[in-house]
PDB file of C-alpha atoms in Angstrom:
ATOM      1  CA  UNK A   1       0.000   0.000   0.000  1.00 61.00           C
ATOM      2  CA  UNK A   2       2.917   2.356   0.565  1.00 69.00           C
ATOM      3  CA  UNK A   3       3.887   3.064  -3.094  1.00 75.00           C
ATOM      4  CA  UNK A   4       0.378   4.255  -4.125  1.00 80.00           C
ATOM      5  CA  UNK A   5       0.156   6.542  -1.097  1.00 84.00           C
ATOM      6  CA  UNK A   6       3.632   7.952  -1.722  1.00 87.00           C
ATOM      7  CA  UNK A   7       2.890   8.517  -5.409  1.00 85.00           C
ATOM      8  CA  UNK A   8      -0.360  10.288  -4.528  1.00 88.00           C
ATOM      9  CA  UNK A   9       1.568  12.637  -2.228  1.00 89.00           C
ATOM     10  CA  UNK A  10       4.253  13.236  -4.845  1.00 91.00           C
ATOM     11  CA  UNK A  11       1.727  14.013  -7.574  1.00 90.00           C
ATOM     12  CA  UNK A  12      -0.190  16.260  -5.199  1.00 92.00           C
ATOM     13  CA  UNK A  13       3.048  18.181  -4.801  1.00 94.00           C
ATOM     14  CA  UNK A  14       3.670  18.194  -8.552  1.00 93.00           C
ATOM     15  CA  UNK A  15       0.136  19.456  -9.194  1.00 92.00           C
ATOM     16  CA  UNK A  16       0.728  22.243  -6.693  1.00 92.00           C
ATOM     17  CA  UNK A  17       3.735  23.524  -8.628  1.00 93.00           C
ATOM     18  CA  UNK A  18       2.983  22.651 -12.240  1.00 91.00           C
ATOM     19  CA  UNK A  19       0.058  23.215 -14.571  1.00 85.00           C
ATOM     20  CA  UNK A  20       1.321  20.461 -16.872  1.00 86.00           C
ATOM     21  CA  UNK A  21       0.500  17.426 -14.786  1.00 88.00           C
ATOM     22  CA  UNK A  22       0.463  15.072 -17.778  1.00 88.00           C
ATOM     23  CA  UNK A  23       3.861  16.243 -19.024  1.00 86.00           C
ATOM     24  CA  UNK A  24       5.222  15.787 -15.511  1.00 89.00           C
ATOM     25  CA  UNK A  25       3.705  12.310 -15.363  1.00 88.00           C
ATOM     26  CA  UNK A  26       5.340  11.438 -18.686  1.00 84.00           C
ATOM     27  CA  UNK A  27       8.785  12.528 -17.513  1.00 85.00           C
ATOM     28  CA  UNK A  28       8.133  10.913 -14.126  1.00 86.00           C
ATOM     29  CA  UNK A  29       7.767   7.515 -15.772  1.00 80.00           C
ATOM     30  CA  UNK A  30      10.531   8.099 -18.337  1.00 76.00           C
ATOM     31  CA  UNK A  31      12.747   8.938 -15.392  1.00 75.00           C
ATOM     32  CA  UNK A  32      11.602   5.606 -13.899  1.00 68.00           C
ATOM     33  CA  UNK A  33      10.916   7.380 -10.631  1.00 72.00           C
ATOM     34  CA  UNK A  34       7.949   5.127 -10.011  1.00 68.00           C
ATOM     35  CA  UNK A  35      10.299   2.176  -9.560  1.00 66.00           C
ATOM     36  CA  UNK A  36      12.131   4.057  -6.811  1.00 68.00           C
ATOM     37  CA  UNK A  37       8.909   4.525  -4.824  1.00 71.00           C
ATOM     38  CA  UNK A  38       8.172   0.811  -5.216  1.00 65.00           C
ATOM     39  CA  UNK A  39      11.656  -0.336  -4.262  1.00 63.00           C
ATOM     40  CA  UNK A  40      12.691   1.606  -1.205  1.00 69.00           C
ATOM     41  CA  UNK A  41       9.569   2.319   0.807  1.00 75.00           C
ATOM     42  CA  UNK A  42      11.114   4.031   3.815  1.00 82.00           C
ATOM     43  CA  UNK A  43      13.196   6.364   1.661  1.00 84.00           C
ATOM     44  CA  UNK A  44      10.255   7.216  -0.594  1.00 86.00           C
ATOM     45  CA  UNK A  45       8.061   8.065   2.408  1.00 90.00           C
ATOM     46  CA  UNK A  46      10.835  10.291   3.745  1.00 92.00           C
ATOM     47  CA  UNK A  47      11.146  11.909   0.325  1.00 91.00           C
ATOM     48  CA  UNK A  48       7.442  12.732   0.104  1.00 92.00           C
ATOM     49  CA  UNK A  49       7.630  14.450   3.495  1.00 94.00           C
ATOM     50  CA  UNK A  50      10.788  16.352   2.538  1.00 96.00           C
ATOM     51  CA  UNK A  51       9.099  17.798  -0.548  1.00 96.00           C
ATOM     52  CA  UNK A  52       6.700  19.759   1.632  1.00 95.00           C
ATOM     53  CA  UNK A  53       9.500  20.582   4.082  1.00 96.00           C
ATOM     54  CA  UNK A  54      11.444  22.108   1.182  1.00 97.00           C
ATOM     55  CA  UNK A  55       8.532  24.427   0.432  1.00 96.00           C
ATOM     56  CA  UNK A  56       8.618  25.712   3.994  1.00 97.00           C
ATOM     57  CA  UNK A  57      12.391  26.199   3.693  1.00 96.00           C
ATOM     58  CA  UNK A  58      11.982  28.280   0.525  1.00 96.00           C
ATOM     59  CA  UNK A  59       9.315  30.347   2.294  1.00 95.00           C
ATOM     60  CA  UNK A  60      11.740  31.003   5.197  1.00 94.00           C
ATOM     61  CA  UNK A  61       9.550  28.992   7.574  1.00 95.00           C
ATOM     62  CA  UNK A  62      12.586  27.259   8.972  1.00 94.00           C
ATOM     63  CA  UNK A  63      11.087  25.788  12.122  1.00 95.00           C
ATOM     64  CA  UNK A  64       8.302  24.047  10.209  1.00 95.00           C
ATOM     65  CA  UNK A  65      10.755  22.725   7.639  1.00 96.00           C
ATOM     66  CA  UNK A  66      13.127  21.363  10.282  1.00 95.00           C
ATOM     67  CA  UNK A  67      10.261  19.612  12.083  1.00 96.00           C
ATOM     68  CA  UNK A  68       9.295  17.875   8.837  1.00 96.00           C
ATOM     69  CA  UNK A  69      12.915  16.954   8.050  1.00 96.00           C
ATOM     70  CA  UNK A  70      13.244  15.345  11.476  1.00 95.00           C
ATOM     71  CA  UNK A  71       9.954  13.522  10.921  1.00 95.00           C
ATOM     72  CA  UNK A  72      11.223  12.294   7.544  1.00 94.00           C
ATOM     73  CA  UNK A  73      14.448  11.058   9.140  1.00 92.00           C
ATOM     74  CA  UNK A  74      12.370   8.743  11.320  1.00 92.00           C
ATOM     75  CA  UNK A  75      11.463   6.869   8.148  1.00 89.00           C
ATOM     76  CA  UNK A  76      14.933   7.043   6.591  1.00 86.00           C
ATOM     77  CA  UNK A  77      17.970   8.413   8.396  1.00 86.00           C
ATOM     78  CA  UNK A  78      19.484   9.939   5.254  1.00 84.00           C
ATOM     79  CA  UNK A  79      16.812  12.659   5.377  1.00 90.00           C
ATOM     80  CA  UNK A  80      18.423  14.217   8.445  1.00 90.00           C
ATOM     81  CA  UNK A  81      21.068  15.824   6.213  1.00 89.00           C
ATOM     82  CA  UNK A  82      18.356  17.941   4.611  1.00 93.00           C
ATOM     83  CA  UNK A  83      18.009  20.055   7.763  1.00 94.00           C
ATOM     84  CA  UNK A  84      20.766  22.219   6.240  1.00 94.00           C
ATOM     85  CA  UNK A  85      18.587  23.233   3.281  1.00 95.00           C
ATOM     86  CA  UNK A  86      16.986  26.247   5.054  1.00 95.00           C
ATOM     87  CA  UNK A  87      20.411  27.913   5.268  1.00 94.00           C
ATOM     88  CA  UNK A  88      21.232  27.128   1.618  1.00 94.00           C
ATOM     89  CA  UNK A  89      18.242  28.794  -0.022  1.00 94.00           C
ATOM     90  CA  UNK A  90      20.460  31.679  -1.170  1.00 93.00           C
ATOM     91  CA  UNK A  91      22.117  29.435  -3.778  1.00 93.00           C
ATOM     92  CA  UNK A  92      21.566  30.356  -7.415  1.00 94.00           C
ATOM     93  CA  UNK A  93      22.949  29.470 -10.834  1.00 95.00           C
ATOM     94  CA  UNK A  94      25.287  32.464 -10.861  1.00 94.00           C
ATOM     95  CA  UNK A  95      29.070  32.869 -10.804  1.00 93.00           C
ATOM     96  CA  UNK A  96      29.329  31.565  -7.254  1.00 92.00           C
ATOM     97  CA  UNK A  97      27.021  28.679  -8.083  1.00 93.00           C
ATOM     98  CA  UNK A  98      29.063  27.700 -11.133  1.00 94.00           C
ATOM     99  CA  UNK A  99      32.289  27.818  -9.113  1.00 94.00           C
ATOM    100  CA  UNK A 100      30.715  25.446  -6.588  1.00 93.00           C
ATOM    101  CA  UNK A 101      29.554  23.154  -9.408  1.00 94.00           C
ATOM    102  CA  UNK A 102      33.041  23.046 -10.934  1.00 92.00           C
ATOM    103  CA  UNK A 103      34.550  22.378  -7.502  1.00 93.00           C
ATOM    104  CA  UNK A 104      32.073  19.602  -6.684  1.00 91.00           C
ATOM    105  CA  UNK A 105      34.033  16.833  -8.372  1.00 87.00           C
ATOM    106  CA  UNK A 106      37.193  17.751  -6.455  1.00 88.00           C
ATOM    107  CA  UNK A 107      35.193  17.792  -3.233  1.00 86.00           C
ATOM    108  CA  UNK A 108      33.882  14.321  -4.006  1.00 81.00           C
ATOM    109  CA  UNK A 109      37.396  13.033  -4.721  1.00 80.00           C
ATOM    110  CA  UNK A 110      38.650  14.553  -1.466  1.00 82.00           C
ATOM    111  CA  UNK A 111      35.841  12.962   0.555  1.00 76.00           C
ATOM    112  CA  UNK A 112      36.436   9.630  -1.157  1.00 72.00           C
ATOM    113  CA  UNK A 113      40.130   9.840  -0.301  1.00 73.00           C
ATOM    114  CA  UNK A 114      39.597  10.837   3.320  1.00 72.00           C
ATOM    115  CA  UNK A 115      36.588   8.639   4.067  1.00 63.00           C
ATOM    116  CA  UNK A 116      36.904   5.679   1.753  1.00 55.00           C
ATOM    117  CA  UNK A 117      34.750   3.345   3.832  1.00 56.00           C
ATOM    118  CA  UNK A 118      32.228   6.085   4.738  1.00 50.00           C
ATOM    119  CA  UNK A 119      31.913   4.594   8.226  1.00 39.00           C
ATOM    120  CA  UNK A 120      31.509   8.076   9.712  1.00 46.00           C
ATOM    121  CA  UNK A 121      28.588   8.789   7.403  1.00 49.00           C
ATOM    122  CA  UNK A 122      26.826   5.619   8.560  1.00 48.00           C
ATOM    123  CA  UNK A 123      27.500   5.907  12.268  1.00 41.00           C
ATOM    124  CA  UNK A 124      24.007   7.205  12.977  1.00 44.00           C
ATOM    125  CA  UNK A 125      22.214   4.455  11.082  1.00 47.00           C
ATOM    126  CA  UNK A 126      20.596   1.337  12.410  1.00 43.00           C
ATOM    127  CA  UNK A 127      22.345  -1.854  11.385  1.00 44.00           C
ATOM    128  CA  UNK A 128      25.586   0.124  11.749  1.00 41.00           C
ATOM    129  CA  UNK A 129      28.042  -2.764  11.617  1.00 42.00           C
ATOM    130  CA  UNK A 130      26.155  -4.523   8.835  1.00 43.00           C
ATOM    131  CA  UNK A 131      25.930  -1.426   6.668  1.00 45.00           C
ATOM    132  CA  UNK A 132      29.500  -0.401   7.290  1.00 44.00           C
ATOM    133  CA  UNK A 133      31.043  -3.774   6.535  1.00 44.00           C
ATOM    134  CA  UNK A 134      28.826  -4.253   3.490  1.00 45.00           C
ATOM    135  CA  UNK A 135      29.784  -0.854   2.099  1.00 44.00           C
ATOM    136  CA  UNK A 136      33.464  -1.334   2.848  1.00 45.00           C
ATOM    137  CA  UNK A 137      33.540  -4.623   0.963  1.00 45.00           C
ATOM    138  CA  UNK A 138      31.428  -3.479  -1.935  1.00 47.00           C
ATOM    139  CA  UNK A 139      32.065  -1.608  -5.151  1.00 46.00           C
ATOM    140  CA  UNK A 140      30.588   1.473  -3.494  1.00 45.00           C
ATOM    141  CA  UNK A 141      33.726   1.868  -1.387  1.00 43.00           C
ATOM    142  CA  UNK A 142      35.370   2.868  -4.676  1.00 44.00           C
ATOM    143  CA  UNK A 143      34.084   4.348  -7.892  1.00 46.00           C
ATOM    144  CA  UNK A 144      33.465   2.254 -10.955  1.00 46.00           C
ATOM    145  CA  UNK A 145      31.512   4.649 -13.118  1.00 52.00           C
ATOM    146  CA  UNK A 146      32.651   4.140 -16.669  1.00 60.00           C
ATOM    147  CA  UNK A 147      32.594   6.880 -19.288  1.00 70.00           C
ATOM    148  CA  UNK A 148      28.978   6.088 -20.215  1.00 65.00           C
ATOM    149  CA  UNK A 149      27.861   6.481 -16.622  1.00 68.00           C
ATOM    150  CA  UNK A 150      29.701   9.759 -16.204  1.00 77.00           C
ATOM    151  CA  UNK A 151      28.313  11.195 -19.446  1.00 77.00           C
ATOM    152  CA  UNK A 152      24.794  10.072 -18.461  1.00 75.00           C
ATOM    153  CA  UNK A 153      24.968  11.799 -15.106  1.00 80.00           C
ATOM    154  CA  UNK A 154      26.526  15.003 -16.431  1.00 85.00           C
ATOM    155  CA  UNK A 155      24.057  15.190 -19.321  1.00 82.00           C
ATOM    156  CA  UNK A 156      20.851  14.535 -17.400  1.00 81.00           C
ATOM    157  CA  UNK A 157      21.627  16.433 -14.210  1.00 88.00           C
ATOM    158  CA  UNK A 158      24.123  19.134 -15.158  1.00 91.00           C
ATOM    159  CA  UNK A 159      24.175  20.246 -18.797  1.00 90.00           C
ATOM    160  CA  UNK A 160      20.427  20.092 -19.418  1.00 88.00           C
ATOM    161  CA  UNK A 161      19.643  21.774 -16.106  1.00 93.00           C
ATOM    162  CA  UNK A 162      21.973  24.722 -16.694  1.00 93.00           C
ATOM    163  CA  UNK A 163      20.720  25.144 -20.264  1.00 90.00           C
ATOM    164  CA  UNK A 164      17.033  25.096 -19.293  1.00 91.00           C
ATOM    165  CA  UNK A 165      17.545  27.430 -16.329  1.00 94.00           C
ATOM    166  CA  UNK A 166      19.173  30.007 -18.599  1.00 92.00           C
ATOM    167  CA  UNK A 167      16.413  29.624 -21.208  1.00 88.00           C
ATOM    168  CA  UNK A 168      13.660  30.079 -18.636  1.00 90.00           C
ATOM    169  CA  UNK A 169      15.348  33.118 -17.135  1.00 91.00           C
ATOM    170  CA  UNK A 170      15.520  34.732 -20.552  1.00 88.00           C
ATOM    171  CA  UNK A 171      12.187  33.713 -22.052  1.00 84.00           C
ATOM    172  CA  UNK A 172       9.944  33.086 -19.060  1.00 86.00           C
ATOM    173  CA  UNK A 173      11.342  34.774 -15.935  1.00 88.00           C
ATOM    174  CA  UNK A 174       7.977  34.502 -14.175  1.00 88.00           C
ATOM    175  CA  UNK A 175       8.095  30.700 -14.341  1.00 89.00           C
ATOM    176  CA  UNK A 176       7.211  29.123 -11.000  1.00 90.00           C
ATOM    177  CA  UNK A 177       9.896  26.459 -11.361  1.00 93.00           C
ATOM    178  CA  UNK A 178      12.654  29.067 -11.020  1.00 94.00           C
ATOM    179  CA  UNK A 179      11.843  29.322  -7.311  1.00 95.00           C
ATOM    180  CA  UNK A 180      13.448  25.896  -6.985  1.00 97.00           C
ATOM    181  CA  UNK A 181      16.871  27.121  -8.125  1.00 96.00           C
ATOM    182  CA  UNK A 182      18.515  26.434  -4.738  1.00 96.00           C
ATOM    183  CA  UNK A 183      17.194  22.861  -4.692  1.00 97.00           C
ATOM    184  CA  UNK A 184      18.157  22.268  -8.315  1.00 97.00           C
ATOM    185  CA  UNK A 185      21.663  23.558  -7.665  1.00 96.00           C
ATOM    186  CA  UNK A 186      22.020  21.284  -4.630  1.00 96.00           C
ATOM    187  CA  UNK A 187      20.838  18.391  -6.788  1.00 95.00           C
ATOM    188  CA  UNK A 188      23.421  19.233  -9.461  1.00 95.00           C
ATOM    189  CA  UNK A 189      26.196  19.430  -6.867  1.00 95.00           C
ATOM    190  CA  UNK A 190      25.242  16.094  -5.313  1.00 92.00           C
ATOM    191  CA  UNK A 191      25.057  14.409  -8.711  1.00 90.00           C
ATOM    192  CA  UNK A 192      28.626  15.520  -9.482  1.00 91.00           C
ATOM    193  CA  UNK A 193      29.923  14.543  -6.045  1.00 89.00           C
ATOM    194  CA  UNK A 194      28.379  11.092  -6.517  1.00 83.00           C
ATOM    195  CA  UNK A 195      30.682  10.436  -9.499  1.00 83.00           C
ATOM    196  CA  UNK A 196      33.788   9.955  -7.324  1.00 81.00           C
ATOM    197  CA  UNK A 197      31.742   9.121  -4.200  1.00 79.00           C
ATOM    198  CA  UNK A 198      28.994   6.730  -5.261  1.00 74.00           C
ATOM    199  CA  UNK A 199      27.118   6.497  -1.956  1.00 74.00           C
ATOM    200  CA  UNK A 200      25.953  10.109  -2.368  1.00 80.00           C
ATOM    201  CA  UNK A 201      23.426   8.841  -4.943  1.00 77.00           C
ATOM    202  CA  UNK A 202      21.081   8.186  -1.992  1.00 78.00           C
ATOM    203  CA  UNK A 203      20.706  11.924  -1.497  1.00 85.00           C
ATOM    204  CA  UNK A 204      20.222  12.737  -5.177  1.00 86.00           C
ATOM    205  CA  UNK A 205      16.790  11.105  -5.121  1.00 85.00           C
ATOM    206  CA  UNK A 206      15.501  13.759  -2.725  1.00 92.00           C
ATOM    207  CA  UNK A 207      15.931  16.351  -5.492  1.00 94.00           C
ATOM    208  CA  UNK A 208      14.876  14.419  -8.596  1.00 91.00           C
ATOM    209  CA  UNK A 209      11.313  15.782  -8.468  1.00 94.00           C
ATOM    210  CA  UNK A 210      12.647  19.286  -9.084  1.00 96.00           C
ATOM    211  CA  UNK A 211      14.484  18.144 -12.193  1.00 94.00           C
ATOM    212  CA  UNK A 212      11.243  16.548 -13.381  1.00 92.00           C
ATOM    213  CA  UNK A 213       9.391  19.840 -12.797  1.00 94.00           C
ATOM    214  CA  UNK A 214      12.128  21.736 -14.654  1.00 94.00           C
ATOM    215  CA  UNK A 215      12.092  19.432 -17.672  1.00 90.00           C
ATOM    216  CA  UNK A 216       8.300  19.508 -17.757  1.00 89.00           C
ATOM    217  CA  UNK A 217       8.228  23.297 -17.682  1.00 90.00           C
ATOM    218  CA  UNK A 218      10.615  23.551 -20.609  1.00 86.00           C
ATOM    219  CA  UNK A 219       8.703  21.008 -22.701  1.00 83.00           C
ATOM    220  CA  UNK A 220       5.441  22.800 -21.933  1.00 82.00           C
ATOM    221  CA  UNK A 221       6.933  26.123 -22.977  1.00 79.00           C
ATOM    222  CA  UNK A 222       7.910  24.594 -26.317  1.00 75.00           C
ATOM    223  CA  UNK A 223       4.456  23.093 -26.779  1.00 69.00           C
ATOM    224  CA  UNK A 224       2.475  26.204 -25.879  1.00 63.00           C
ATOM    225  CA  UNK A 225       4.738  28.576 -27.785  1.00 57.00           C
ATOM    226  CA  UNK A 226       5.580  30.778 -24.812  1.00 50.00           C
ATOM    227  CA  UNK A 227       9.031  31.161 -26.315  1.00 50.00           C
ATOM    228  CA  UNK A 228       7.463  32.497 -29.524  1.00 50.00           C
ATOM    229  CA  UNK A 229       9.404  29.928 -31.497  1.00 50.00           C
ATOM    230  CA  UNK A 230       8.382  28.879 -34.958  1.00 55.00           C
ATOM    231  CA  UNK A 231       7.794  25.224 -35.857  1.00 60.00           C
ATOM    232  CA  UNK A 232      11.446  24.679 -36.744  1.00 62.00           C
ATOM    233  CA  UNK A 233      12.680  25.948 -33.403  1.00 59.00           C
ATOM    234  CA  UNK A 234      10.086  23.887 -31.533  1.00 61.00           C
ATOM    235  CA  UNK A 235      11.189  20.788 -33.424  1.00 67.00           C
ATOM    236  CA  UNK A 236      14.794  21.523 -32.537  1.00 64.00           C
ATOM    237  CA  UNK A 237      13.733  21.853 -28.922  1.00 63.00           C
ATOM    238  CA  UNK A 238      12.156  18.393 -28.894  1.00 65.00           C
ATOM    239  CA  UNK A 239      15.146  16.866 -30.700  1.00 72.00           C
ATOM    240  CA  UNK A 240      17.224  18.442 -27.951  1.00 70.00           C
ATOM    241  CA  UNK A 241      15.620  15.946 -25.555  1.00 69.00           C
ATOM    242  CA  UNK A 242      16.668  12.831 -27.474  1.00 73.00           C
ATOM    243  CA  UNK A 243      20.039  12.485 -25.697  1.00 72.00           C
ATOM    244  CA  UNK A 244      18.202  12.845 -22.380  1.00 68.00           C
ATOM    245  CA  UNK A 245      15.884   9.961 -23.265  1.00 69.00           C
ATOM    246  CA  UNK A 246      18.786   7.855 -24.463  1.00 71.00           C
ATOM    247  CA  UNK A 247      20.901   8.315 -21.358  1.00 65.00           C
ATOM    248  CA  UNK A 248      18.012   7.766 -18.944  1.00 64.00           C
ATOM    249  CA  UNK A 249      16.878   4.585 -20.689  1.00 65.00           C
ATOM    250  CA  UNK A 250      20.456   3.404 -21.098  1.00 63.00           C
ATOM    251  CA  UNK A 251      21.252   3.893 -17.441  1.00 60.00           C
ATOM    252  CA  UNK A 252      18.233   1.928 -16.265  1.00 59.00           C
ATOM    253  CA  UNK A 253      18.617  -0.942 -18.715  1.00 59.00           C
ATOM    254  CA  UNK A 254      22.277  -1.701 -18.256  1.00 60.00           C
ATOM    255  CA  UNK A 255      23.241  -5.089 -16.881  1.00 58.00           C
ATOM    256  CA  UNK A 256      23.609  -5.276 -13.115  1.00 54.00           C
ATOM    257  CA  UNK A 257      27.295  -5.615 -12.216  1.00 53.00           C
ATOM    258  CA  UNK A 258      28.401  -8.961 -10.781  1.00 54.00           C
ATOM    259  CA  UNK A 259      25.028 -10.578 -11.355  1.00 56.00           C
ATOM    260  CA  UNK A 260      23.616 -12.933 -13.947  1.00 56.00           C
ATOM    261  CA  UNK A 261      20.235 -13.575 -12.333  1.00 56.00           C
ATOM    262  CA  UNK A 262      18.776 -10.215 -11.295  1.00 54.00           C
ATOM    263  CA  UNK A 263      16.188  -8.891 -13.735  1.00 51.00           C
ATOM    264  CA  UNK A 264      14.453  -5.558 -14.171  1.00 54.00           C
ATOM    265  CA  UNK A 265      11.114  -6.816 -12.884  1.00 49.00           C
ATOM    266  CA  UNK A 266      12.759  -7.264  -9.470  1.00 55.00           C
ATOM    267  CA  UNK A 267      12.739  -3.493  -9.130  1.00 57.00           C
ATOM    268  CA  UNK A 268       8.968  -3.275  -8.775  1.00 55.00           C
ATOM    269  CA  UNK A 269       8.795  -4.673  -5.263  1.00 57.00           C
ATOM    270  CA  UNK A 270      10.893  -3.684  -2.237  1.00 59.00           C
ATOM    271  CA  UNK A 271      13.974  -5.522  -1.058  1.00 60.00           C
ATOM    272  CA  UNK A 272      13.030  -4.666   2.523  1.00 61.00           C
ATOM    273  CA  UNK A 273       9.801  -3.646   4.264  1.00 60.00           C
ATOM    274  CA  UNK A 274       8.009  -3.919   7.591  1.00 56.00           C
ATOM    275  CA  UNK A 275       6.345  -7.081   6.269  1.00 57.00           C
ATOM    276  CA  UNK A 276       9.597  -8.734   5.216  1.00 59.00           C
ATOM    277  CA  UNK A 277      12.164  -8.185   7.937  1.00 62.00           C
ATOM    278  CA  UNK A 278      14.921 -10.030   6.114  1.00 68.00           C
ATOM    279  CA  UNK A 279      16.770  -7.869   3.608  1.00 67.00           C
ATOM    280  CA  UNK A 280      17.254  -9.337   0.158  1.00 66.00           C
ATOM    281  CA  UNK A 281      20.822  -8.151  -0.404  1.00 68.00           C
ATOM    282  CA  UNK A 282      20.855  -9.312  -4.038  1.00 65.00           C
ATOM    283  CA  UNK A 283      17.916  -7.115  -4.977  1.00 63.00           C
ATOM    284  CA  UNK A 284      19.250  -4.333  -2.767  1.00 64.00           C
ATOM    285  CA  UNK A 285      22.366  -4.324  -4.945  1.00 62.00           C
ATOM    286  CA  UNK A 286      20.098  -4.239  -8.004  1.00 61.00           C
ATOM    287  CA  UNK A 287      18.351  -1.157  -6.628  1.00 60.00           C
ATOM    288  CA  UNK A 288      21.655   0.485  -5.736  1.00 59.00           C
ATOM    289  CA  UNK A 289      23.222  -0.098  -9.132  1.00 57.00           C
ATOM    290  CA  UNK A 290      20.289   1.185 -11.167  1.00 52.00           C
ATOM    291  CA  UNK A 291      19.379   4.169  -9.044  1.00 51.00           C
ATOM    292  CA  UNK A 292      22.890   5.559  -8.761  1.00 48.00           C
ATOM    293  CA  UNK A 293      23.544   5.538 -12.534  1.00 44.00           C
ATOM    294  CA  UNK A 294      26.221   3.029 -11.564  1.00 41.00           C
ATOM    295  CA  UNK A 295      27.964   1.007 -14.257  1.00 38.00           C
ATOM    296  CA  UNK A 296      30.777  -1.458 -13.778  1.00 36.00           C
ATOM    297  CA  UNK A 297      33.918  -0.891 -15.837  1.00 35.00           C
ATOM    298  CA  UNK A 298      33.375  -4.182 -17.596  1.00 34.00           C
ATOM    299  CA  UNK A 299      30.133  -3.095 -19.286  1.00 33.00           C
TER     300      UNK A 299
END
């Protein structure tokens, strides 16, 4: 029952901030975000709560946002890191923002070098020893993103986002989605940091909805002609999305590293829930590999 409830909450949030609910739904499923809400129930519940907490943060209602972040962390401990968002709402895609983006990869490399096993980052979590030892002995203690994985992440999260933000600023400065600039920038930074430090992918999911809203807004602008483009320019705009579709579909349909038995259909039911106390580590690795844009060097 959890995935339908979570998806209802997410689409209620999307409807609140977008007039193009069907375009958002299309990108939502292309993005394969539905599989995330069906795979990791606790994290998806935390995410749905954090969406509304983020709104309070952007409205400078910090106390309300922090209360919701703490509530979300009761479902998934990773959400506790989002309590810093209220003090980061000044971030924008400006010179300072671009410097931070460019520096993000170096920051990720530094963190990977200093905290290779990420034990400190997991010290607050339940199943501490299990999580720590599993991470330390897994591919996530290093970085195995091949060139395809890196290009996918940079294309979907970085290049397209910067391009669309600049287009909206120029052609549609009143667009509601521009209010999410701080959250989009945080999402871009985390996506870059996750290249050298793979475990950060867990935090990227908390910001994916804002990328979906951004993409939807741009596609809607092309469709409705708010950019005053002619047919040729509109066609070019849609062709512009082809690489996005390719990289998203590629990333989710790549073979799971070190596995010959795990199939895509395994992603539609959770590897752990309150009904099944035992964690299916094989399908957990399937979830981890797909949802981090993670590709083994051999593929």
